[in-house]
Amino acid sequence: MASILVLTPAPTEQVLPALELLSHQVRQIPAEPAQLVTAPECDVVIIDARLDLAGAKSLCKLLRTTGQDSPLLLVVTEGGMTAVSGDWGIDDVLLSDAGPAETDARIRLAIARAESTAAPTRVQASGITIDEQSYSAKLHGRPLDLTYKEFQLLHFLATHPSRVFTREQLLSEVWGYDYFGGTRTVDVHVRRLRAKLGDQEQIIGTVRNVGYRFNVYDEEQLAAVEH
């Protein structure tokens, strides 16, 4: 049995009727940032996107940037399904009329995936420290002012050090396979990320005619590069 928190702009309505037929502990509160401050601990967060897709997307990103590490499940209508993409930061999506068996399975699988992928929340390499819980990054202790996508790009590259990725691969992994923009988006974000790295922009390396990689340096090498 899991503890489930449902965030909805319509707290008096049933967001996912199938939950009433399951034995999980469910608490439903308004989908408002102020409510999140006192929100109880839970195993899964379910976000109601049936009536306000834009608001639900903003809420998903807010939850991730404020360190929410419980699986996020999104409830949508059939028509809303087409608007959901990889940059929402969710773990799974459910149609509002999903049956109890499907609902229970998705909840159990989301929890299992979260437990199996639990790993250190801090990545350190080449003078960069990345905190996955707070969605923050520092370069030699200096905070980097990164956008959400810049953070995701840096995090992905840093967790696969020295491996070369094509622009197409980065677009799929960071922006999501259903992103409709071109690979130039990757180049633009790499350029912005390098600008914020300043003298150590070479940490994000270019492999001509292939793509990009995260270069690993020790402290002595970094000092030599700076000078």
XYZ file of N, CA, C and O in Angstrom, residues 63-143:
324
model
N 7.961 21.362 -8.776
C 8.214 20.257 -7.862
C 9.623 19.708 -8.036
O 10.307 19.403 -7.059
N 10.058 19.576 -9.280
C 11.398 19.049 -9.533
C 12.486 20.021 -9.083
O 13.493 19.621 -8.494
N 12.300 21.290 -9.347
C 13.325 22.267 -8.984
C 13.401 22.510 -7.485
O 14.406 23.010 -6.986
N 12.351 22.161 -6.763
C 12.365 22.338 -5.305
C 12.762 21.052 -4.582
O 12.664 20.970 -3.365
N 13.218 20.061 -5.335
C 13.776 18.863 -4.715
C 12.819 17.713 -4.495
O 13.149 16.759 -3.785
N 11.629 17.754 -5.087
C 10.683 16.645 -4.939
C 11.242 15.420 -5.656
O 11.456 15.428 -6.856
N 11.505 14.348 -4.890
C 12.094 13.165 -5.511
C 11.137 11.976 -5.580
O 11.515 10.905 -6.037
N 9.901 12.160 -5.128
C 8.914 11.092 -5.295
C 8.489 11.028 -6.760
O 8.507 12.046 -7.460
N 8.113 9.855 -7.256
C 7.656 9.756 -8.641
C 6.474 10.682 -8.898
O 5.591 10.815 -8.052
N 6.477 11.330 -10.063
C 5.372 12.205 -10.467
C 4.565 11.517 -11.553
O 5.103 11.179 -12.612
N 3.283 11.314 -11.298
C 2.375 10.748 -12.290
C 1.390 11.823 -12.725
O 0.829 12.528 -11.880
N 1.197 11.947 -14.009
C 0.330 12.982 -14.558
C -0.978 12.362 -15.030
O -0.975 11.337 -15.713
N -2.095 12.986 -14.664
C -3.410 12.524 -15.115
C -3.920 13.493 -16.181
O -4.014 14.703 -15.943
N -4.221 12.976 -17.363
C -4.683 13.799 -18.481
C -5.905 13.164 -19.136
O -6.216 11.994 -18.914
N -6.565 13.958 -19.960
C -7.631 13.421 -20.804
C -6.993 12.893 -22.082
O -5.802 13.114 -22.339
N -7.763 12.222 -22.896
C -7.248 11.701 -24.166
C -6.670 12.831 -25.018
O -5.589 12.701 -25.598
N -7.364 13.969 -25.075
C -6.888 15.088 -25.869
C -5.630 15.724 -25.316
O -4.795 16.223 -26.072
N -5.474 15.710 -24.010
C -4.304 16.327 -23.389
C -3.034 15.520 -23.548
O -1.924 16.043 -23.371
N -3.169 14.247 -23.895
C -2.006 13.366 -24.030
C -0.992 13.911 -25.033
O 0.227 13.770 -24.861
N -1.469 14.541 -26.098
C -0.564 15.015 -27.151
C 0.319 16.168 -26.691
O 1.343 16.450 -27.328
N -0.039 16.843 -25.614
C 0.738 17.996 -25.147
C 1.885 17.600 -24.226
O 2.788 18.391 -23.975
N 1.876 16.384 -23.728
C 2.878 15.945 -22.759
C 4.178 15.584 -23.469
O 4.174 14.878 -24.479
N 5.292 16.068 -22.940
C 6.603 15.779 -23.536
C 7.629 15.517 -22.450
O 7.344 15.632 -21.255
N 8.840 15.203 -22.878
C 9.881 14.819 -21.932
C 10.305 15.903 -20.968
O 10.823 15.608 -19.884
N 10.118 17.180 -21.332
C 10.593 18.244 -20.459
C 9.631 18.564 -19.313
O 9.871 19.494 -18.556
N 8.556 17.796 -19.185
C 7.647 17.997 -18.046
C 8.278 17.503 -16.744
O 7.894 17.911 -15.672
N 9.216 16.578 -16.838
C 9.854 16.040 -15.635
C 9.047 14.996 -14.906
O 9.296 14.721 -13.730
N 8.074 14.394 -15.598
C 7.223 13.393 -14.952
C 7.788 11.993 -15.155
O 8.646 11.770 -15.999
N 7.271 11.062 -14.357
C 7.724 9.676 -14.454
C 6.769 8.796 -15.254
O 7.180 7.781 -15.791
N 5.506 9.181 -15.309
C 4.531 8.398 -16.072
C 3.274 9.232 -16.258
O 3.101 10.281 -15.621
N 2.403 8.757 -17.141
C 1.167 9.477 -17.431
C 0.004 8.494 -17.427
O 0.155 7.328 -17.818
N -1.146 8.967 -16.957
C -2.350 8.140 -16.860
C -3.536 8.886 -17.457
O -3.683 10.088 -17.243
N -4.360 8.180 -18.191
C -5.621 8.765 -18.624
C -6.569 8.802 -17.435
O -6.549 7.899 -16.583
N -7.413 9.821 -17.371
C -8.294 9.992 -16.216
C -9.288 8.852 -16.044
O -9.796 8.628 -14.943
N -9.561 8.116 -17.135
C -10.504 6.990 -17.029
C -9.803 5.637 -16.943
O -10.409 4.596 -17.187
N -8.523 5.658 -16.578
C -7.782 4.394 -16.435
C -8.431 3.526 -15.366
O -8.914 4.012 -14.343
N -8.440 2.229 -15.587
C -9.031 1.291 -14.643
C -8.139 1.039 -13.446
O -6.969 1.422 -13.438
N -8.650 0.402 -12.412
C -7.873 0.163 -11.191
C -6.635 -0.701 -11.406
O -5.605 -0.454 -10.779
N -6.721 -1.704 -12.286
C -5.558 -2.571 -12.507
C -4.408 -1.781 -13.129
O -3.256 -1.894 -12.699
N -4.715 -0.981 -14.152
C -3.675 -0.179 -14.793
C -3.124 0.869 -13.833
O -1.901 1.071 -13.748
N -4.011 1.522 -13.116
C -3.588 2.557 -12.169
C -2.657 1.984 -11.113
O -1.595 2.546 -10.814
N -3.047 0.842 -10.549
C -2.228 0.212 -9.518
C -0.875 -0.211 -10.068
O 0.170 -0.036 -9.423
N -0.863 -0.755 -11.284
C 0.389 -1.206 -11.896
C 1.340 -0.036 -12.121
O 2.540 -0.129 -11.837
N 0.817 1.073 -12.619
C 1.674 2.228 -12.895
C 2.230 2.832 -11.600
O 3.371 3.289 -11.559
N 1.429 2.820 -10.555
C 1.914 3.311 -9.267
C 3.028 2.420 -8.744
O 4.089 2.890 -8.315
N 2.796 1.101 -8.781
C 3.805 0.163 -8.281
C 5.100 0.245 -9.096
O 6.199 0.231 -8.532
N 4.975 0.337 -10.408
C 6.159 0.392 -11.263
C 6.928 1.696 -11.072
O 8.165 1.704 -11.092
N 6.217 2.788 -10.895
C 6.882 4.078 -10.678
C 7.695 4.056 -9.386
O 8.831 4.543 -9.333
N 7.113 3.470 -8.335
C 7.824 3.362 -7.062
C 9.034 2.441 -7.208
O 10.127 2.746 -6.713
N 8.858 1.335 -7.902
C 9.954 0.376 -8.086
C 11.100 1.004 -8.871
O 12.274 0.809 -8.541
N 10.767 1.762 -9.918
C 11.819 2.413 -10.706
C 12.577 3.432 -9.868
O 13.800 3.540 -9.945
N 11.849 4.179 -9.051
C 12.487 5.188 -8.206
C 13.441 4.530 -7.215
O 14.536 5.037 -6.953
N 13.036 3.400 -6.677
C 13.887 2.701 -5.701
C 15.103 2.075 -6.373
O 16.204 2.097 -5.824
N 14.914 1.533 -7.570
C 16.029 0.853 -8.257
C 17.050 1.818 -8.815
O 18.215 1.469 -8.994
N 16.622 3.046 -9.104
C 17.553 4.025 -9.674
C 18.096 4.988 -8.628
O 18.798 5.932 -8.966
N 17.735 4.744 -7.366
C 18.250 5.614 -6.313
C 19.768 5.579 -6.329
O 20.390 4.522 -6.335
N 20.376 6.755 -6.373
C 21.826 6.860 -6.483
C 22.278 8.117 -5.749
O 21.462 8.930 -5.319
N 23.596 8.292 -5.588
C 24.067 9.528 -4.960
C 23.476 10.748 -5.657
O 23.400 10.796 -6.884
N 23.046 11.707 -4.867
C 22.395 12.886 -5.442
C 23.407 13.946 -5.847
O 23.021 15.018 -6.291
N 24.681 13.661 -5.697
C 25.704 14.645 -6.002
C 26.689 14.072 -7.019
O 27.195 12.963 -6.859
N 26.919 14.815 -8.070
C 27.879 14.420 -9.106
C 29.027 15.409 -9.063
O 28.815 16.629 -9.078
N 30.257 14.900 -9.003
C 31.425 15.760 -8.972
C 32.432 15.319 -10.028
O 32.835 14.162 -10.054
N 32.825 16.250 -10.886
C 33.803 15.961 -11.934
C 34.318 17.253 -12.518
O 33.557 18.214 -12.689
N 35.610 17.306 -12.796
C 36.250 18.458 -13.450
C 35.928 19.781 -12.763
O 35.744 20.811 -13.411
N 35.853 19.758 -11.443
C 35.594 20.982 -10.700
C 34.131 21.354 -10.608
O 33.770 22.349 -9.965
N 33.274 20.585 -11.254
C 31.841 20.863 -11.233
C 31.158 19.959 -10.214
O 31.416 18.757 -10.159
N 30.281 20.544 -9.405
C 29.477 19.788 -8.450
C 28.015 19.978 -8.815
O 27.538 21.109 -8.913
N 27.311 18.879 -9.018
C 25.906 18.921 -9.398
C 25.081 18.260 -8.313
O 25.329 17.112 -7.941
N 24.113 18.990 -7.797
C 23.203 18.460 -6.781
C 21.874 18.166 -7.461
O 21.152 19.080 -7.857
N 21.552 16.889 -7.591
C 20.340 16.488 -8.305
C 19.075 16.871 -7.560
O 18.043 17.153 -8.173
N 19.133 16.875 -6.231
C 17.928 17.165 -5.456
C 17.512 18.621 -5.565
O 16.326 18.934 -5.656
N 18.486 19.526 -5.538
C 18.153 20.956 -5.591
C 18.253 21.528 -7.001
O 18.022 22.722 -7.200
N 18.594 20.669 -7.966
C 18.754 21.122 -9.345
C 19.707 22.317 -9.421
O 19.416 23.312 -10.086
N 20.846 22.186 -8.745
C 21.824 23.268 -8.749
C 23.190 22.731 -9.138
O 23.473 21.537 -8.986
N 24.038 23.621 -9.649
C 25.382 23.232 -10.053
C 26.363 24.327 -9.662
O 26.017 25.520 -9.665
N 27.570 23.916 -9.300
C 28.620 24.863 -8.927
C 29.908 24.515 -9.672
O 30.168 23.347 -9.966
N 30.692 25.532 -9.941
C 32.012 25.357 -10.544
C 33.026 25.871 -9.544
O 33.091 27.068 -9.282
N 33.795 24.943 -8.947
C 34.739 25.289 -7.881
C 34.061 26.103 -6.778
O 34.601 27.104 -6.297
N 32.864 25.692 -6.416
C 32.136 26.344 -5.334
C 31.336 27.554 -5.746
O 30.563 28.083 -4.948
N 31.503 28.011 -6.975
C 30.755 29.176 -7.461
C 29.463 28.703 -8.112
O 29.493 27.944 -9.066
N 28.310 29.165 -7.625
C 27.029 28.740 -8.211
C 26.928 29.133 -9.673
O 27.332 30.226 -10.074
